[in-house]
Each structure stands twice: as structure tokens, then as C-alpha cells.
Amino acid sequence: MGEDELHARLKAYEGRPAAVGGTGRDPVNAPMIRHWCEAMGDRNPSYTGPDAIAPPTMLQAWIMGGLGGHPGRSRAYEELLALLDEAGCASVVATDCEQEYLRPLRPGDEVSFDTVIESVSGRKTTRLGTGHFVTTRTDVRVGGELVGTHRFRVLKYAPARRPPKERRPRPVVNRDNAGFWEGVGRHRLLVQRCAACAALRFPWLPGCPTCGSPEWDTVEASGEGTVFSYVVMHHPPFPAFDPPYAVALVELAEGVRVVADVVGVPYDEVRVGMPVRLGFRRYDEELVLPVFEGVAG
Ligand code: ZN
């Protein structure tokens, strides 16, 4: 089926019912209003007392089907969803809703509602993938009088193909730090030592921050250290990283500090002062990084 034919078939569902003859599970009532206001932190006096009205944004609360789902979904709506499934748009995500309020709802009001398929968009490409927005409009009535409308929009889409698994960023190797990375390649963590004043320094620098001398040699770290500080990364996710994970500032036995992943212990068991031991982990065919393993204490 071509794109034009699909679009024509989708458009034919506009105006057809999505659900008919719905009734609220409970009349508008003070306990639900009270819970809502507590949850929202809304102390508007209009929602309490003998003349209380329901918060307008509760409109959807009075028409929700509960955990049982949508008992009244129409055949037309099922067909529309099936047509989109067949066209490859099998995934769904709710995108937004809009409400209009025509008169306040009060405790005791018994709502009824009908839902119509209001519109089906042309083919749209989003970050999630390509598909069609389906907008339904629910007209909410009390005793036959229209009191509000609730528009609900979903995107039925074909998920975008995921890019191949990304690799971790590469370290920037230059003449000032090449010796460090050469050491990592041999599973040695080398710390610079000033040839003039013997101060150790890390990360690598062209000159001594203590005395300014450009002359240096290296010492190999023993690998013993403790967690000086740490963070647990949850969000945002970066390609090739798998949150949550712990990254620590490790104080080496030699006194300098190194930032690296903490491995071998659950991220939520990392603590300041925890003893750790240097290791090396290969992440791909060309990337090896120093890591620190928690030492059972
Ligand atoms: Zn120095």
C-alpha cells in the first residue's frame, strides 16, 4: 500500500467513534477531590466546603477506566490501530492532551462520555521514529449537557533504527600525555615525578606545578588507593555508557588523585574512604582504561 493510499484510508476514520456510551465509574465526589488536591498541593478554597467544585483538570479522573483498561473501545478505533500496525507503525506513545471546560463539576454530578476519532495526521518523522498522530476527543456530559472536552493524542510509529552501538569517546593523546597512555597500554599507571623537586603530579603536565621545572621522570603507581569522592551517574545517558555507574576520584597511596570508574562492586555500595585497587579494563579493540575495583573490607 502506497503512502497516499494509506493516508486516505486513515483519514476515512476521522469523525468515527472511538468509544461510545461511557459512564464515570463514580459520581464526582469529595474524597477524590480531596486526594487530588493533596497530591497536587492545591489549597484553592473553591475545592472545599459545601459549595465545592472539582478542580477542572480532574476532568480525566472522572472518565478513566481504571486498571481494567478501555472497555468501550469501538470497532472503528480497533481497525484504525490495526491498520497502523500493518503499516509498520506498531509502537505507540502518548504525546499530549488538551482540555476545555464549559462548566464546573460538583460532587454528585454523574458524567457520561463519548469519544470520537478527531484527526489522523499525515506521516510525520520524530526522534522516536516515523508515524501518524491520532487525536481523539472525549465529550464529557452531565445529564446531557456538555461540560468539557478532553483531547488525547498518541503517536503510532515505526521506531527509528537504532544506530550501531556507539563506542566510548577516545582519549586525546598528545605529546604531553603520550607517556601516560603508553603506560596504560602496558597496564601500568605512571605518575609524573619532578626531576628537580621530586613532587608527584597527576594528571600529566609539561611542567611542575610546585617548582616549574620541565624535567621529569615517572614512578609506577602501586595500585593501592581509596575513594576520596565519587558520583553515581544516572542521567543523562551517554552513548556506550550504561547507567547507573560509579565514577570516583581515587587517592592513590602515592598521594595523587585519579578519576576512574569503580568496578566490581555495586554502584550503590561505593563509599568515601573505601579501599580500591587498580585494574585495567578493555572496552573495545583499541581502548583500555584504568579502573578501580572495590576491595572487600
Ligand atoms: Zn618540581
Tab-separated table of C-alpha atoms in Angstrom, residues 11-267:
chain	number	residue	atom	x	y	z
A	11	LYS	CA	-8.393	9.932	7.029
A	12	ALA	CA	-11.577	7.923	6.489
A	13	TYR	CA	-11.616	7.178	10.227
A	14	GLU	CA	-11.862	10.841	11.177
A	15	GLY	CA	-15.222	11.539	12.792
A	16	ARG	CA	-15.914	7.913	13.589
A	17	PRO	CA	-16.474	6.884	17.199
A	18	ALA	CA	-13.582	5.639	19.308
A	19	ALA	CA	-15.768	4.783	22.294
A	20	VAL	CA	-19.457	5.295	22.933
A	21	GLY	CA	-21.747	5.231	25.917
A	22	GLY	CA	-19.098	5.624	28.596
A	23	THR	CA	-20.116	6.451	32.135
A	24	GLY	CA	-17.966	7.566	35.040
A	25	ARG	CA	-17.145	4.791	37.490
A	26	ASP	CA	-18.129	7.067	40.372
A	27	PRO	CA	-20.060	10.300	40.588
A	28	VAL	CA	-17.937	13.406	41.145
A	29	ASN	CA	-17.131	13.152	44.835
A	30	ALA	CA	-15.422	14.995	47.679
A	31	PRO	CA	-12.961	12.235	48.718
A	32	MET	CA	-11.396	12.053	45.238
A	33	ILE	CA	-11.254	15.838	45.103
A	34	ARG	CA	-9.515	15.918	48.484
A	35	HIS	CA	-6.929	13.302	47.430
A	36	TRP	CA	-6.280	15.158	44.191
A	37	CYS	CA	-5.787	18.493	45.957
A	38	GLU	CA	-3.438	16.894	48.484
A	39	ALA	CA	-1.424	15.225	45.739
A	40	MET	CA	-1.210	18.469	43.762
A	41	GLY	CA	-0.647	20.680	46.795
A	42	ASP	CA	-3.605	22.779	45.653
A	43	ARG	CA	-5.223	24.698	48.549
A	44	ASN	CA	-7.678	26.693	46.437
A	45	PRO	CA	-10.738	27.206	48.706
A	46	SER	CA	-13.082	26.632	45.740
A	47	TYR	CA	-12.423	22.899	46.111
A	48	THR	CA	-13.605	22.546	49.722
A	49	GLY	CA	-16.718	23.294	51.716
A	50	PRO	CA	-20.414	22.970	50.968
A	51	ASP	CA	-20.196	24.772	47.602
A	52	ALA	CA	-17.062	22.951	46.450
A	53	ILE	CA	-16.406	22.396	42.776
A	54	ALA	CA	-13.967	19.834	41.375
A	55	PRO	CA	-10.636	21.120	40.067
A	56	PRO	CA	-11.201	21.460	36.303
A	57	THR	CA	-8.074	19.455	35.494
A	58	MET	CA	-9.663	16.459	37.244
A	59	LEU	CA	-11.835	16.029	34.143
A	60	GLN	CA	-9.969	12.942	33.053
A	61	ALA	CA	-10.139	11.434	36.553
A	62	TRP	CA	-13.931	11.108	36.242
A	63	ILE	CA	-13.769	9.240	32.945
A	64	MET	CA	-10.815	6.937	33.465
A	65	GLY	CA	-11.483	3.237	33.054
A	66	GLY	CA	-9.247	2.141	35.907
A	67	LEU	CA	-6.790	-0.727	35.706
A	68	GLY	CA	-9.221	-2.721	33.562
A	69	GLY	CA	-8.403	-0.537	30.571
A	70	HIS	CA	-10.825	0.748	27.941
A	71	PRO	CA	-13.906	-1.454	27.915
A	72	GLY	CA	-15.808	0.705	25.457
A	73	ARG	CA	-13.248	0.974	22.605
A	74	SER	CA	-15.059	0.960	19.278
A	75	ARG	CA	-14.543	-1.346	16.343
A	76	ALA	CA	-13.552	1.631	14.192
A	77	TYR	CA	-10.790	2.570	16.606
A	78	GLU	CA	-9.533	-1.019	16.762
A	79	GLU	CA	-9.486	-1.100	12.940
A	80	LEU	CA	-7.564	2.160	12.769
A	81	LEU	CA	-4.933	0.876	15.195
A	82	ALA	CA	-4.687	-2.412	13.284
A	83	LEU	CA	-4.255	-0.535	10.002
A	84	LEU	CA	-1.384	1.441	11.513
A	85	ASP	CA	0.124	-1.759	12.912
A	86	GLU	CA	0.025	-3.312	9.438
A	87	ALA	CA	1.694	-0.210	8.003
A	88	GLY	CA	4.614	-0.850	10.347
A	89	CYS	CA	3.594	1.690	12.990
A	90	ALA	CA	3.229	-0.841	15.777
A	91	SER	CA	4.701	1.266	18.567
A	92	VAL	CA	2.660	3.811	20.466
A	93	VAL	CA	3.420	6.722	22.742
A	94	ALA	CA	1.041	9.238	24.313
A	95	THR	CA	2.194	12.726	23.364
A	96	ASP	CA	-0.154	15.286	24.895
A	97	CYS	CA	-3.666	16.150	25.960
A	98	GLU	CA	-5.791	19.284	25.865
A	99	GLN	CA	-8.905	20.030	27.859
A	100	GLU	CA	-11.716	22.546	27.583
A	101	TYR	CA	-14.061	23.307	30.481
A	102	LEU	CA	-17.602	24.528	29.855
A	103	ARG	CA	-18.939	24.446	33.387
A	104	PRO	CA	-17.600	23.310	36.769
A	105	LEU	CA	-18.258	19.801	38.014
A	106	ARG	CA	-19.670	19.392	41.518
A	107	PRO	CA	-19.952	16.464	43.928
A	108	GLY	CA	-22.913	14.352	42.873
A	109	ASP	CA	-22.553	15.030	39.136
A	110	GLU	CA	-22.697	11.796	37.162
A	111	VAL	CA	-20.691	12.013	33.975
A	112	SER	CA	-21.194	10.224	30.691
A	113	PHE	CA	-18.907	10.487	27.699
A	114	ASP	CA	-18.324	9.594	24.089
A	115	THR	CA	-15.030	9.602	22.272
A	116	VAL	CA	-14.559	10.363	18.605
A	117	ILE	CA	-11.517	9.916	16.357
A	118	GLU	CA	-10.972	13.579	15.650
A	119	SER	CA	-7.951	13.521	13.375
A	120	VAL	CA	-5.206	11.335	11.969
A	121	SER	CA	-2.129	13.219	10.816
A	122	GLY	CA	-0.080	12.679	7.709
A	123	ARG	CA	3.196	10.859	8.014
A	124	LYS	CA	5.492	12.615	10.484
A	125	THR	CA	9.062	11.910	11.426
A	126	THR	CA	10.029	12.396	15.056
A	127	ARG	CA	13.071	11.483	17.080
A	128	LEU	CA	11.301	8.258	18.081
A	129	GLY	CA	10.524	7.254	14.532
A	130	THR	CA	8.085	7.874	11.697
A	131	GLY	CA	4.333	7.549	12.086
A	132	HIS	CA	0.957	9.207	12.469
A	133	PHE	CA	-0.557	11.240	15.283
A	134	VAL	CA	-4.049	10.082	16.251
A	135	THR	CA	-6.156	12.577	18.182
A	136	THR	CA	-9.302	11.503	19.982
A	137	ARG	CA	-11.782	13.895	21.556
A	138	THR	CA	-13.888	12.856	24.505
A	139	ASP	CA	-17.015	14.912	25.124
A	140	VAL	CA	-17.999	14.785	28.773
A	141	ARG	CA	-21.619	15.367	29.689
A	142	VAL	CA	-23.755	15.606	32.799
A	143	GLY	CA	-27.438	14.949	32.229
A	144	GLY	CA	-26.953	15.501	28.502
A	145	GLU	CA	-25.203	18.861	28.942
A	146	LEU	CA	-21.695	19.169	27.553
A	147	VAL	CA	-19.426	20.150	30.469
A	148	GLY	CA	-15.971	19.661	28.994
A	149	THR	CA	-13.840	18.041	26.338
A	150	HIS	CA	-10.667	16.044	26.655
A	151	ARG	CA	-8.395	15.641	23.633
A	152	PHE	CA	-5.809	12.912	23.783
A	153	ARG	CA	-3.070	12.446	21.203
A	154	VAL	CA	-0.906	9.432	20.562
A	155	LEU	CA	1.826	8.784	18.044
A	156	LYS	CA	1.631	5.389	16.343
A	157	TYR	CA	5.062	4.907	14.837
A	158	ALA	CA	7.728	2.674	13.419
A	159	PRO	CA	10.713	3.034	15.750
A	160	ALA	CA	13.771	4.678	14.226
A	161	ARG	CA	16.529	2.177	13.602
A	162	ARG	CA	18.991	2.399	16.418
A	163	PRO	CA	22.474	3.432	15.391
A	164	PRO	CA	25.111	0.754	15.843
A	165	LYS	CA	26.423	0.522	19.363
A	166	GLU	CA	28.492	3.590	19.982
A	167	ARG	CA	31.994	3.381	21.277
A	168	ARG	CA	33.318	5.302	24.214
A	169	PRO	CA	34.971	8.613	23.456
A	170	ARG	CA	38.697	8.294	22.697
A	171	PRO	CA	41.228	9.951	24.965
A	172	VAL	CA	43.045	12.874	23.409
A	173	VAL	CA	46.659	11.759	23.279
A	174	ASN	CA	49.264	14.465	22.781
A	175	ARG	CA	52.971	14.876	23.410
A	176	ASP	CA	52.343	15.987	26.996
A	177	ASN	CA	50.443	12.845	27.985
A	178	ALA	CA	51.565	10.220	25.458
A	179	GLY	CA	53.746	8.561	28.082
A	180	PHE	CA	50.756	8.070	30.339
A	181	TRP	CA	48.716	6.318	27.630
A	182	GLU	CA	51.712	4.261	26.572
A	183	GLY	CA	51.865	3.078	30.200
A	184	VAL	CA	48.160	2.256	30.240
A	185	GLY	CA	48.732	0.141	27.136
A	186	ARG	CA	51.189	-1.910	29.213
A	187	HIS	CA	48.771	-1.991	32.204
A	188	ARG	CA	50.900	0.412	34.209
A	189	LEU	CA	49.657	3.615	35.774
A	190	LEU	CA	52.548	6.055	35.560
A	191	VAL	CA	52.699	9.179	37.692
A	192	GLN	CA	54.990	12.029	36.772
A	193	ARG	CA	57.735	12.969	39.223
A	194	CYS	CA	59.534	16.293	39.022
A	195	ALA	CA	63.254	15.751	38.419
A	196	ALA	CA	64.070	18.933	40.355
A	197	CYS	CA	61.879	18.796	43.483
A	198	ALA	CA	60.549	15.207	43.331
A	199	ALA	CA	56.894	16.358	43.626
A	200	LEU	CA	54.474	13.840	42.119
A	201	ARG	CA	51.792	15.108	39.798
A	202	PHE	CA	48.723	13.734	38.071
A	203	PRO	CA	47.242	14.218	35.511
A	204	TRP	CA	50.280	14.692	33.364
A	205	LEU	CA	51.518	18.233	32.766
A	206	PRO	CA	54.500	19.630	30.861
A	207	GLY	CA	55.892	21.436	33.914
A	208	CYS	CA	55.999	21.010	37.677
A	209	PRO	CA	53.226	22.999	39.396
A	210	THR	CA	55.390	23.172	42.538
A	211	CYS	CA	58.729	24.438	41.185
A	212	GLY	CA	58.122	24.994	37.471
A	213	SER	CA	60.775	22.587	36.274
A	214	PRO	CA	60.116	20.984	32.876
A	215	GLU	CA	62.282	17.961	33.761
A	216	TRP	CA	60.570	14.828	34.943
A	217	ASP	CA	60.587	11.076	35.121
A	218	THR	CA	57.863	8.679	36.218
A	219	VAL	CA	57.027	6.311	39.019
A	220	GLU	CA	54.622	3.435	38.632
A	221	ALA	CA	51.631	3.564	40.955
A	222	SER	CA	51.419	0.619	43.352
A	223	GLY	CA	47.720	0.362	42.541
A	224	GLU	CA	46.521	0.815	46.107
A	225	GLY	CA	44.132	3.658	46.783
A	226	THR	CA	40.982	4.839	48.497
A	227	VAL	CA	37.843	6.561	47.261
A	228	PHE	CA	38.336	10.260	48.006
A	229	SER	CA	34.995	11.249	46.423
A	230	TYR	CA	32.586	9.789	43.908
A	231	VAL	CA	29.434	10.358	41.873
A	232	VAL	CA	26.859	7.883	40.600
A	233	MET	CA	25.826	8.682	37.045
A	234	HIS	CA	22.123	8.156	36.333
A	235	HIS	CA	21.187	10.803	33.816
A	236	PRO	CA	21.680	11.897	31.125
A	237	PRO	CA	22.700	8.635	29.474
A	238	PHE	CA	25.704	8.879	27.155
A	239	PRO	CA	26.239	6.510	24.235
A	240	ALA	CA	28.342	3.480	25.212
A	241	PHE	CA	27.798	4.114	28.912
A	242	ASP	CA	25.377	2.006	30.864
A	243	PRO	CA	23.986	3.925	33.846
A	244	PRO	CA	23.874	3.801	36.755
A	245	TYR	CA	27.581	3.548	37.362
A	246	ALA	CA	30.021	5.000	39.873
A	247	VAL	CA	32.919	7.273	38.970
A	248	ALA	CA	35.407	8.004	41.715
A	249	LEU	CA	38.183	10.405	42.488
A	250	VAL	CA	40.654	7.875	43.866
A	251	GLU	CA	43.508	8.949	46.066
A	252	LEU	CA	46.457	6.723	45.279
A	253	ALA	CA	48.799	5.514	48.000
A	254	GLU	CA	51.379	7.834	46.379
A	255	GLY	CA	49.151	10.812	47.216
A	256	VAL	CA	47.927	11.915	43.779
A	257	ARG	CA	44.300	11.554	42.713
A	258	VAL	CA	42.868	9.851	39.628
A	259	VAL	CA	39.334	9.905	38.168
A	260	ALA	CA	38.145	6.474	37.034
A	261	ASP	CA	35.230	4.065	37.043
A	262	VAL	CA	34.719	1.916	40.110
A	263	VAL	CA	34.042	-1.679	39.094
A	264	GLY	CA	33.466	-4.974	40.810
A	265	VAL	CA	31.105	-3.564	43.429
A	266	PRO	CA	27.500	-2.395	43.012
A	267	TYR	CA	27.371	1.318	42.234
